[in-house]
mmCIF file of C-alpha atoms and ligand atoms in Angstrom:
data_model
loop_
_atom_site.group_PDB
_atom_site.id
_atom_site.type_symbol
_atom_site.label_atom_id
_atom_site.label_comp_id
_atom_site.label_asym_id
_atom_site.label_seq_id
_atom_site.Cartn_x
_atom_site.Cartn_y
_atom_site.Cartn_z
ATOM 1 C CA UNK A 1 -61.531 2.718 51.967
ATOM 2 C CA UNK A 2 -63.520 4.212 54.833
ATOM 3 C CA UNK A 3 -61.804 4.597 58.176
ATOM 4 C CA UNK A 4 -62.557 5.796 61.677
ATOM 5 C CA UNK A 5 -60.365 8.271 63.533
ATOM 6 C CA UNK A 6 -60.448 9.747 67.012
ATOM 7 C CA UNK A 7 -58.903 13.188 67.398
ATOM 8 C CA UNK A 8 -57.085 14.023 70.629
ATOM 9 C CA UNK A 9 -58.490 16.729 72.917
ATOM 10 C CA UNK A 10 -57.056 20.157 72.233
ATOM 11 C CA UNK A 11 -56.605 19.494 68.573
ATOM 12 C CA UNK A 12 -59.933 18.672 67.065
ATOM 13 C CA UNK A 13 -63.288 17.655 68.569
ATOM 14 C CA UNK A 14 -63.194 14.040 69.672
ATOM 15 C CA UNK A 15 -65.993 12.900 67.404
ATOM 16 C CA UNK A 16 -65.167 9.790 65.435
ATOM 17 C CA UNK A 17 -64.559 10.429 61.792
ATOM 18 C CA UNK A 18 -65.471 8.304 58.844
ATOM 19 C CA UNK A 19 -64.196 9.117 55.415
ATOM 20 C CA UNK A 20 -65.862 8.163 52.166
ATOM 21 C CA UNK A 21 -62.583 7.716 50.283
ATOM 22 C CA UNK A 22 -58.814 7.947 50.784
ATOM 23 C CA UNK A 23 -58.515 11.411 49.185
ATOM 24 C CA UNK A 24 -60.980 12.932 51.638
ATOM 25 C CA UNK A 25 -59.174 11.171 54.472
ATOM 26 C CA UNK A 26 -55.831 12.537 53.296
ATOM 27 C CA UNK A 27 -57.204 16.081 53.129
ATOM 28 C CA UNK A 28 -59.025 15.951 56.461
ATOM 29 C CA UNK A 29 -56.169 14.298 58.345
ATOM 30 C CA UNK A 30 -53.406 16.572 57.099
ATOM 31 C CA UNK A 31 -51.481 18.760 59.498
ATOM 32 C CA UNK A 32 -48.363 20.845 59.058
ATOM 33 C CA UNK A 33 -45.202 18.866 59.772
ATOM 34 C CA UNK A 34 -42.141 20.593 61.202
ATOM 35 C CA UNK A 35 -40.274 17.564 62.521
ATOM 36 C CA UNK A 36 -38.609 15.675 59.684
ATOM 37 C CA UNK A 37 -36.610 12.452 59.466
ATOM 38 C CA UNK A 38 -33.183 12.734 57.866
ATOM 39 C CA UNK A 39 -34.458 10.387 55.091
ATOM 40 C CA UNK A 40 -34.161 11.811 51.578
ATOM 41 C CA UNK A 41 -37.121 11.995 49.237
ATOM 42 C CA UNK A 42 -36.269 9.748 46.266
ATOM 43 C CA UNK A 43 -35.918 11.736 43.020
ATOM 44 C CA UNK A 44 -38.578 9.596 41.341
ATOM 45 C CA UNK A 45 -41.099 10.317 44.116
ATOM 46 C CA UNK A 46 -40.288 14.043 44.103
ATOM 47 C CA UNK A 47 -40.666 14.030 40.329
ATOM 48 C CA UNK A 48 -44.203 12.592 40.583
ATOM 49 C CA UNK A 49 -45.120 15.157 43.247
ATOM 50 C CA UNK A 50 -43.843 18.099 41.211
ATOM 51 C CA UNK A 51 -45.480 16.923 37.975
ATOM 52 C CA UNK A 52 -48.798 16.451 39.791
ATOM 53 C CA UNK A 53 -48.595 19.990 41.200
ATOM 54 C CA UNK A 54 -47.673 21.536 37.885
ATOM 55 C CA UNK A 55 -50.756 19.907 36.383
ATOM 56 C CA UNK A 56 -52.970 22.201 38.537
ATOM 57 C CA UNK A 57 -55.449 24.677 37.145
ATOM 58 C CA UNK A 58 -53.879 27.995 36.141
ATOM 59 C CA UNK A 59 -55.487 31.148 34.734
ATOM 60 C CA UNK A 60 -55.566 30.934 30.925
ATOM 61 C CA UNK A 61 -53.225 27.915 31.241
ATOM 62 C CA UNK A 62 -50.373 30.459 31.336
ATOM 63 C CA UNK A 63 -48.532 28.946 34.339
ATOM 64 C CA UNK A 64 -46.981 32.246 35.453
ATOM 65 C CA UNK A 65 -45.052 30.755 38.357
ATOM 66 C CA UNK A 66 -41.800 28.935 39.056
ATOM 67 C CA UNK A 67 -40.671 26.616 41.784
ATOM 68 C CA UNK A 68 -37.107 26.803 43.058
ATOM 69 C CA UNK A 69 -36.254 23.362 44.433
ATOM 70 C CA UNK A 70 -33.642 23.579 47.191
ATOM 71 C CA UNK A 71 -31.921 20.410 48.381
ATOM 72 C CA UNK A 72 -28.425 21.725 49.053
ATOM 73 C CA UNK A 73 -27.758 21.638 52.813
ATOM 74 C CA UNK A 74 -25.887 24.938 52.647
ATOM 75 C CA UNK A 75 -28.740 26.803 50.944
ATOM 76 C CA UNK A 76 -31.362 25.195 53.199
ATOM 77 C CA UNK A 77 -29.297 26.256 56.221
ATOM 78 C CA UNK A 78 -29.193 29.824 54.908
ATOM 79 C CA UNK A 79 -32.957 29.843 54.386
ATOM 80 C CA UNK A 80 -33.466 28.424 57.880
ATOM 81 C CA UNK A 81 -31.229 31.073 59.397
ATOM 82 C CA UNK A 82 -32.817 33.909 57.444
ATOM 83 C CA UNK A 83 -36.322 32.803 58.398
ATOM 84 C CA UNK A 84 -35.210 31.846 61.944
ATOM 85 C CA UNK A 85 -37.045 28.546 61.588
ATOM 86 C CA UNK A 86 -34.687 25.588 62.022
ATOM 87 C CA UNK A 87 -37.024 22.986 60.494
ATOM 88 C CA UNK A 88 -36.429 24.562 57.049
ATOM 89 C CA UNK A 89 -32.847 23.310 57.240
ATOM 90 C CA UNK A 90 -33.876 19.842 58.405
ATOM 91 C CA UNK A 91 -36.462 19.285 55.646
ATOM 92 C CA UNK A 92 -34.840 17.292 52.825
ATOM 93 C CA UNK A 93 -36.505 19.492 50.214
ATOM 94 C CA UNK A 94 -37.570 23.143 50.326
ATOM 95 C CA UNK A 95 -39.656 24.488 47.467
ATOM 96 C CA UNK A 96 -39.908 28.222 46.888
ATOM 97 C CA UNK A 97 -43.024 29.130 44.907
ATOM 98 C CA UNK A 98 -42.649 32.336 42.933
ATOM 99 C CA UNK A 99 -44.802 34.432 40.672
ATOM 100 C CA UNK A 100 -42.931 34.268 37.373
ATOM 101 C CA UNK A 101 -43.887 36.517 34.506
ATOM 102 C CA UNK A 102 -40.337 36.526 33.153
ATOM 103 C CA UNK A 103 -40.745 33.237 31.296
ATOM 104 C CA UNK A 104 -43.961 34.427 29.636
ATOM 105 C CA UNK A 105 -42.375 37.783 28.821
ATOM 106 C CA UNK A 106 -39.505 36.030 27.081
ATOM 107 C CA UNK A 107 -41.998 33.842 25.228
ATOM 108 C CA UNK A 108 -43.935 36.943 24.152
ATOM 109 C CA UNK A 109 -40.711 38.492 22.855
ATOM 110 C CA UNK A 110 -39.868 35.365 20.886
ATOM 111 C CA UNK A 111 -43.307 35.488 19.250
ATOM 112 C CA UNK A 112 -43.279 39.283 18.777
ATOM 113 C CA UNK A 113 -46.326 39.576 21.066
ATOM 114 C CA UNK A 114 -47.253 42.627 23.223
ATOM 115 C CA UNK A 115 -46.651 42.143 26.947
ATOM 116 C CA UNK A 116 -47.762 44.166 29.998
ATOM 117 C CA UNK A 117 -48.452 41.438 32.574
ATOM 118 C CA UNK A 118 -46.074 42.881 35.182
ATOM 119 C CA UNK A 119 -47.920 46.204 34.882
ATOM 120 C CA UNK A 120 -51.325 44.659 35.537
ATOM 121 C CA UNK A 121 -52.840 44.021 38.941
ATOM 122 C CA UNK A 122 -55.193 41.501 37.393
ATOM 123 C CA UNK A 123 -52.298 39.441 36.051
ATOM 124 C CA UNK A 124 -50.465 39.775 39.355
ATOM 125 C CA UNK A 125 -53.470 38.566 41.327
ATOM 126 C CA UNK A 126 -54.090 35.550 39.084
ATOM 127 C CA UNK A 127 -50.412 34.559 39.083
ATOM 128 C CA UNK A 128 -50.343 34.619 42.887
ATOM 129 C CA UNK A 129 -53.409 32.355 42.901
ATOM 130 C CA UNK A 130 -51.762 30.054 40.347
ATOM 131 C CA UNK A 131 -48.597 29.731 42.432
ATOM 132 C CA UNK A 132 -50.569 28.905 45.575
ATOM 133 C CA UNK A 133 -52.884 26.443 43.828
ATOM 134 C CA UNK A 134 -49.820 24.605 42.507
ATOM 135 C CA UNK A 135 -48.244 24.630 45.974
ATOM 136 C CA UNK A 136 -51.344 23.161 47.540
ATOM 137 C CA UNK A 137 -51.568 20.399 44.923
ATOM 138 C CA UNK A 138 -47.953 19.614 45.757
ATOM 139 C CA UNK A 139 -48.773 19.492 49.469
ATOM 140 C CA UNK A 140 -51.516 16.954 48.773
ATOM 141 C CA UNK A 141 -49.449 14.957 46.265
ATOM 142 C CA UNK A 142 -46.635 14.772 48.841
ATOM 143 C CA UNK A 143 -49.079 13.599 51.525
ATOM 144 C CA UNK A 144 -50.199 10.776 49.210
ATOM 145 C CA UNK A 145 -46.611 9.442 49.500
ATOM 146 C CA UNK A 146 -46.590 9.845 53.294
ATOM 147 C CA UNK A 147 -44.502 13.015 53.004
ATOM 148 C CA UNK A 148 -45.316 15.866 55.377
ATOM 149 C CA UNK A 149 -44.935 19.557 54.706
ATOM 150 C CA UNK A 150 -45.077 23.016 56.176
ATOM 151 C CA UNK A 151 -45.534 26.346 54.450
ATOM 152 C CA UNK A 152 -43.291 29.229 55.439
ATOM 153 C CA UNK A 153 -44.635 32.687 54.737
ATOM 154 C CA UNK A 154 -41.676 34.467 56.365
ATOM 155 C CA UNK A 155 -39.934 34.647 52.976
ATOM 156 C CA UNK A 156 -42.135 37.651 52.279
ATOM 157 C CA UNK A 157 -40.304 39.570 55.025
ATOM 158 C CA UNK A 158 -36.978 38.716 53.397
ATOM 159 C CA UNK A 159 -37.601 39.404 49.728
ATOM 160 C CA UNK A 160 -34.226 41.037 48.891
ATOM 161 C CA UNK A 161 -32.263 38.311 50.715
ATOM 162 C CA UNK A 162 -34.273 35.489 49.152
ATOM 163 C CA UNK A 163 -33.956 37.053 45.693
ATOM 164 C CA UNK A 164 -30.178 37.311 46.145
ATOM 165 C CA UNK A 165 -29.747 33.820 47.586
ATOM 166 C CA UNK A 166 -31.772 32.060 44.900
ATOM 167 C CA UNK A 167 -30.877 34.492 42.084
ATOM 168 C CA UNK A 168 -34.451 35.466 41.323
ATOM 169 C CA UNK A 169 -34.368 37.848 38.356
ATOM 170 C CA UNK A 170 -36.770 40.695 37.559
ATOM 171 C CA UNK A 171 -40.261 39.436 36.847
ATOM 172 C CA UNK A 172 -39.937 36.731 39.508
ATOM 173 C CA UNK A 173 -41.309 37.350 42.996
ATOM 174 C CA UNK A 174 -41.292 34.918 45.945
ATOM 175 C CA UNK A 175 -44.693 33.878 47.291
ATOM 176 C CA UNK A 176 -44.229 31.079 49.806
ATOM 177 C CA UNK A 177 -41.836 28.318 50.792
ATOM 178 C CA UNK A 178 -43.003 24.724 51.267
ATOM 179 C CA UNK A 179 -40.769 22.387 53.272
ATOM 180 C CA UNK A 180 -41.176 18.690 52.492
ATOM 181 C CA UNK A 181 -39.988 15.588 54.331
ATOM 182 C CA UNK A 182 -40.934 12.345 55.976
ATOM 183 C CA UNK A 183 -42.471 13.139 59.382
ATOM 184 C CA UNK A 184 -40.596 12.020 62.481
ATOM 185 C CA UNK A 185 -43.844 12.386 64.373
ATOM 186 C CA UNK A 186 -47.279 12.807 62.873
ATOM 187 C CA UNK A 187 -49.029 15.872 64.314
ATOM 188 C CA UNK A 188 -52.713 15.750 65.138
ATOM 189 C CA UNK A 189 -54.903 17.753 62.756
ATOM 190 C CA UNK A 190 -55.635 21.250 64.033
ATOM 191 C CA UNK A 191 -59.140 22.380 64.867
ATOM 192 C CA UNK A 192 -60.721 24.544 62.159
ATOM 193 C CA UNK A 193 -63.878 26.576 61.833
ATOM 194 C CA UNK A 194 -66.353 24.163 60.278
ATOM 195 C CA UNK A 195 -68.370 24.422 57.084
ATOM 196 C CA UNK A 196 -71.319 25.775 59.105
ATOM 197 C CA UNK A 197 -69.231 28.901 59.706
ATOM 198 C CA UNK A 198 -67.207 29.157 56.535
ATOM 199 C CA UNK A 199 -69.750 28.118 53.892
ATOM 200 C CA UNK A 200 -72.670 30.412 53.086
ATOM 201 C CA UNK A 201 -75.714 28.966 51.366
ATOM 202 C CA UNK A 202 -76.495 30.878 48.195
ATOM 203 C CA UNK A 203 -75.571 34.284 49.630
ATOM 204 C CA UNK A 204 -73.374 35.782 52.308
ATOM 205 C CA UNK A 205 -74.868 35.879 55.775
ATOM 206 C CA UNK A 206 -73.274 37.179 58.997
ATOM 207 C CA UNK A 207 -73.562 34.562 61.715
ATOM 208 C CA UNK A 208 -75.401 35.865 64.792
ATOM 209 C CA UNK A 209 -72.886 36.953 67.450
ATOM 210 C CA UNK A 210 -73.597 34.030 69.786
ATOM 211 C CA UNK A 211 -73.085 31.516 66.980
ATOM 212 C CA UNK A 212 -69.878 33.229 65.948
ATOM 213 C CA UNK A 213 -68.625 33.098 69.527
ATOM 214 C CA UNK A 214 -69.443 29.366 69.789
ATOM 215 C CA UNK A 215 -67.631 28.646 66.533
ATOM 216 C CA UNK A 216 -64.439 30.451 67.582
ATOM 217 C CA UNK A 217 -64.622 29.100 71.153
ATOM 218 C CA UNK A 218 -64.778 25.564 69.740
ATOM 219 C CA UNK A 219 -61.842 26.203 67.415
ATOM 220 C CA UNK A 220 -59.697 27.678 70.184
ATOM 221 C CA UNK A 221 -60.964 25.476 73.036
ATOM 222 C CA UNK A 222 -57.418 24.415 73.857
ATOM 223 C CA UNK A 223 -55.940 27.912 73.721
ATOM 224 C CA UNK A 224 -54.494 29.189 76.968
ATOM 225 C CA UNK A 225 -52.222 32.159 77.474
ATOM 226 C CA UNK A 226 -51.346 33.420 80.908
ATOM 227 C CA UNK A 227 -51.696 37.199 81.178
ATOM 228 C CA UNK A 228 -48.102 37.937 82.190
ATOM 229 C CA UNK A 229 -47.220 41.612 82.787
ATOM 230 C CA UNK A 230 -45.165 41.609 79.565
ATOM 231 C CA UNK A 231 -48.047 40.298 77.432
ATOM 232 C CA UNK A 232 -50.488 42.699 79.049
ATOM 233 C CA UNK A 233 -48.203 45.658 78.485
ATOM 234 C CA UNK A 234 -47.798 44.703 74.788
ATOM 235 C CA UNK A 235 -51.507 44.069 74.314
ATOM 236 C CA UNK A 236 -52.345 47.374 75.947
ATOM 237 C CA UNK A 237 -49.877 49.224 73.701
ATOM 238 C CA UNK A 238 -51.085 47.647 70.452
ATOM 239 C CA UNK A 239 -54.748 48.216 71.371
ATOM 240 C CA UNK A 240 -53.997 51.844 72.238
ATOM 241 C CA UNK A 241 -52.158 52.389 68.928
ATOM 242 C CA UNK A 242 -55.018 50.924 66.910
ATOM 243 C CA UNK A 243 -58.169 51.865 68.805
ATOM 244 C CA UNK A 244 -57.008 54.443 71.342
ATOM 245 C CA UNK A 245 -57.551 54.372 75.112
ATOM 246 C CA UNK A 246 -61.126 52.954 74.904
ATOM 247 C CA UNK A 247 -59.974 49.774 73.138
ATOM 248 C CA UNK A 248 -56.985 49.398 75.468
ATOM 249 C CA UNK A 249 -59.283 49.701 78.517
ATOM 250 C CA UNK A 250 -61.800 47.265 77.061
ATOM 251 C CA UNK A 251 -59.107 44.714 76.195
ATOM 252 C CA UNK A 252 -57.566 44.768 79.675
ATOM 253 C CA UNK A 253 -60.986 44.636 81.327
ATOM 254 C CA UNK A 254 -61.781 41.527 79.299
ATOM 255 C CA UNK A 255 -58.542 39.866 80.390
ATOM 256 C CA UNK A 256 -59.277 40.755 84.013
ATOM 257 C CA UNK A 257 -62.819 39.383 83.789
ATOM 258 C CA UNK A 258 -61.849 36.063 82.158
ATOM 259 C CA UNK A 259 -58.399 35.640 83.721
ATOM 260 C CA UNK A 260 -56.805 34.958 80.327
ATOM 261 C CA UNK A 261 -55.753 36.557 77.096
ATOM 262 C CA UNK A 262 -58.365 35.736 74.450
ATOM 263 C CA UNK A 263 -57.278 33.949 71.263
ATOM 264 C CA UNK A 264 -58.104 36.926 69.018
ATOM 265 C CA UNK A 265 -56.169 39.223 71.363
ATOM 266 C CA UNK A 266 -53.219 36.898 70.979
ATOM 267 C CA UNK A 267 -53.474 36.588 67.179
ATOM 268 C CA UNK A 268 -53.934 40.288 66.412
ATOM 269 C CA UNK A 269 -52.487 41.903 69.518
ATOM 270 C CA UNK A 270 -49.377 39.840 70.222
ATOM 271 C CA UNK A 271 -48.571 37.716 67.189
ATOM 272 C CA UNK A 272 -49.588 39.445 63.927
ATOM 273 C CA UNK A 273 -49.461 42.781 65.707
ATOM 274 C CA UNK A 274 -52.249 44.965 64.358
ATOM 275 C CA UNK A 275 -50.327 48.225 64.774
ATOM 276 C CA UNK A 276 -47.306 46.913 62.869
ATOM 277 C CA UNK A 277 -48.711 44.879 60.015
ATOM 278 C CA UNK A 278 -49.878 47.762 57.776
ATOM 279 C CA UNK A 279 -46.580 49.615 58.263
ATOM 280 C CA UNK A 280 -44.925 47.233 55.796
ATOM 281 C CA UNK A 281 -47.233 48.188 52.916
ATOM 282 C CA UNK A 282 -45.029 50.800 51.264
ATOM 283 C CA UNK A 283 -41.925 48.655 51.639
ATOM 284 C CA UNK A 284 -43.699 45.760 49.885
ATOM 285 C CA UNK A 285 -44.586 48.004 46.967
ATOM 286 C CA UNK A 286 -40.962 49.180 46.806
ATOM 287 C CA UNK A 287 -39.739 45.572 46.743
ATOM 288 C CA UNK A 288 -42.271 44.697 44.114
ATOM 289 C CA UNK A 289 -41.101 47.531 41.896
ATOM 290 C CA UNK A 290 -37.480 46.453 42.354
ATOM 291 C CA UNK A 291 -38.497 43.003 41.109
ATOM 292 C CA UNK A 292 -40.056 44.534 38.003
ATOM 293 C CA UNK A 293 -43.683 44.662 39.133
ATOM 294 C CA UNK A 294 -45.107 48.148 38.769
ATOM 295 C CA UNK A 295 -48.790 47.267 38.551
ATOM 296 C CA UNK A 296 -49.701 49.798 41.245
ATOM 297 C CA UNK A 297 -48.309 52.685 39.174
ATOM 298 C CA UNK A 298 -50.426 54.471 36.599
ATOM 299 C CA UNK A 299 -49.959 52.612 33.337
ATOM 300 C CA UNK A 300 -48.635 54.703 30.480
ATOM 301 C CA UNK A 301 -48.796 53.186 27.021
ATOM 302 C CA UNK A 302 -45.708 53.806 24.891
HETATM 303 C C1 LIG B 401 -49.231 31.094 53.733
HETATM 304 C C2 LIG B 401 -48.801 30.304 54.943
HETATM 305 C C3 LIG B 401 -47.669 30.692 55.644
HETATM 306 C C4 LIG B 401 -47.226 29.962 56.745
HETATM 307 N N1 LIG B 401 -46.064 30.314 57.370
HETATM 308 C C5 LIG B 401 -45.593 29.550 58.375
HETATM 309 C C6 LIG B 401 -44.330 29.855 58.956
HETATM 310 O O1 LIG B 401 -43.645 30.799 58.583
HETATM 311 N N2 LIG B 401 -43.903 29.026 59.940
HETATM 312 C C7 LIG B 401 -44.605 27.948 60.370
HETATM 313 O O2 LIG B 401 -44.135 27.233 61.258
HETATM 314 N N3 LIG B 401 -45.824 27.643 59.843
HETATM 315 C C8 LIG B 401 -46.316 28.416 58.843
HETATM 316 N N4 LIG B 401 -47.504 28.088 58.255
HETATM 317 C C9 LIG B 401 -48.283 26.932 58.723
HETATM 318 C C10 LIG B 401 -49.464 27.383 59.571
HETATM 319 O O3 LIG B 401 -48.986 27.796 60.827
HETATM 320 C C11 LIG B 401 -50.447 26.213 59.694
HETATM 321 O O4 LIG B 401 -50.941 25.879 58.433
HETATM 322 C C12 LIG B 401 -51.605 26.581 60.624
HETATM 323 O O5 LIG B 401 -51.160 26.772 61.940
HETATM 324 C C13 LIG B 401 -52.671 25.496 60.624
HETATM 325 O O6 LIG B 401 -52.130 24.265 61.002
HETATM 326 P P1 LIG B 401 -52.254 23.004 60.044
HETATM 327 O O7 LIG B 401 -51.516 23.326 58.755
HETATM 328 O O8 LIG B 401 -51.562 21.894 60.788
HETATM 329 O O9 LIG B 401 -53.687 22.747 59.790
HETATM 330 C C14 LIG B 401 -47.970 28.819 57.167
HETATM 331 C C15 LIG B 401 -49.113 28.438 56.456
HETATM 332 C C16 LIG B 401 -49.516 29.151 55.358
HETATM 333 C C17 LIG B 401 -50.719 28.680 54.582
#
């Protein structure tokens, strides 16, 4: 089935789109959904979605992840409150994807096999990939039933609370939440950098500056943020903390010249604040160790 779509201004370029098959259409038309109908997802449908996701590729076919399926209104409300994102509570199903080496460790014990996966960065890295690959298959499988979804990464800022709420034992570490539900309204797909920017032929190549600028300008064509005194003061402070007075001066001069805060200034200066993000590093390692993951410590064989 090929179809033609017209994207609305501010979301994606208004070129008409033709798709060679329904899967490509599903993938290219997807958008995060945060506005859900009260309608439940039938157990049979959810079962198909979960089975399809679990069939994803996984390093060594080890499946070192678990999914905590949350449908209880009380638990969803707690998650929503903790993450300060109300749509989590309104989604009929919330899925928490976790790295899970506990199950494999127990299996290893049953078979009298040696086990060090929680002490290995390599294993950690692959298991994170496995969890996310499964989550994304579930997103797509859900979309094939007309079910919308939205990831929530905020769980990473709430590891102890999430572990307590959902009783995650040692060896299990939360990665991301995926909220599922039938969309009340269907959002327009968001503009993305295209394959001309993201895909490199045969070897990595930096785009020339002007091309890079065009690509980001096209992606953020609809972005507008008034330079209020509060925003400017915050931007100035973050720039100063990261790049000293020269960066702060340059950032404010740019705002003055263009009359607006640039999208990258917003992303890294006001939203994912560049001076704050790395400060969480040590805390994350602490939380990881509490959950039984000590891969960043020097390994000592017994
Ligand atoms: C790892 C990850 C974490 C995310 N966390 C949140 C979140 O906490 N809250 C939210 O509303 N959206 C969250 N999102 C959704 C993104 O905001 C969304 O994917 C992005 O803006 C692009 O929009 P699109 O999904 O409609 O293409 C997250 C997405 C990913 C992949």
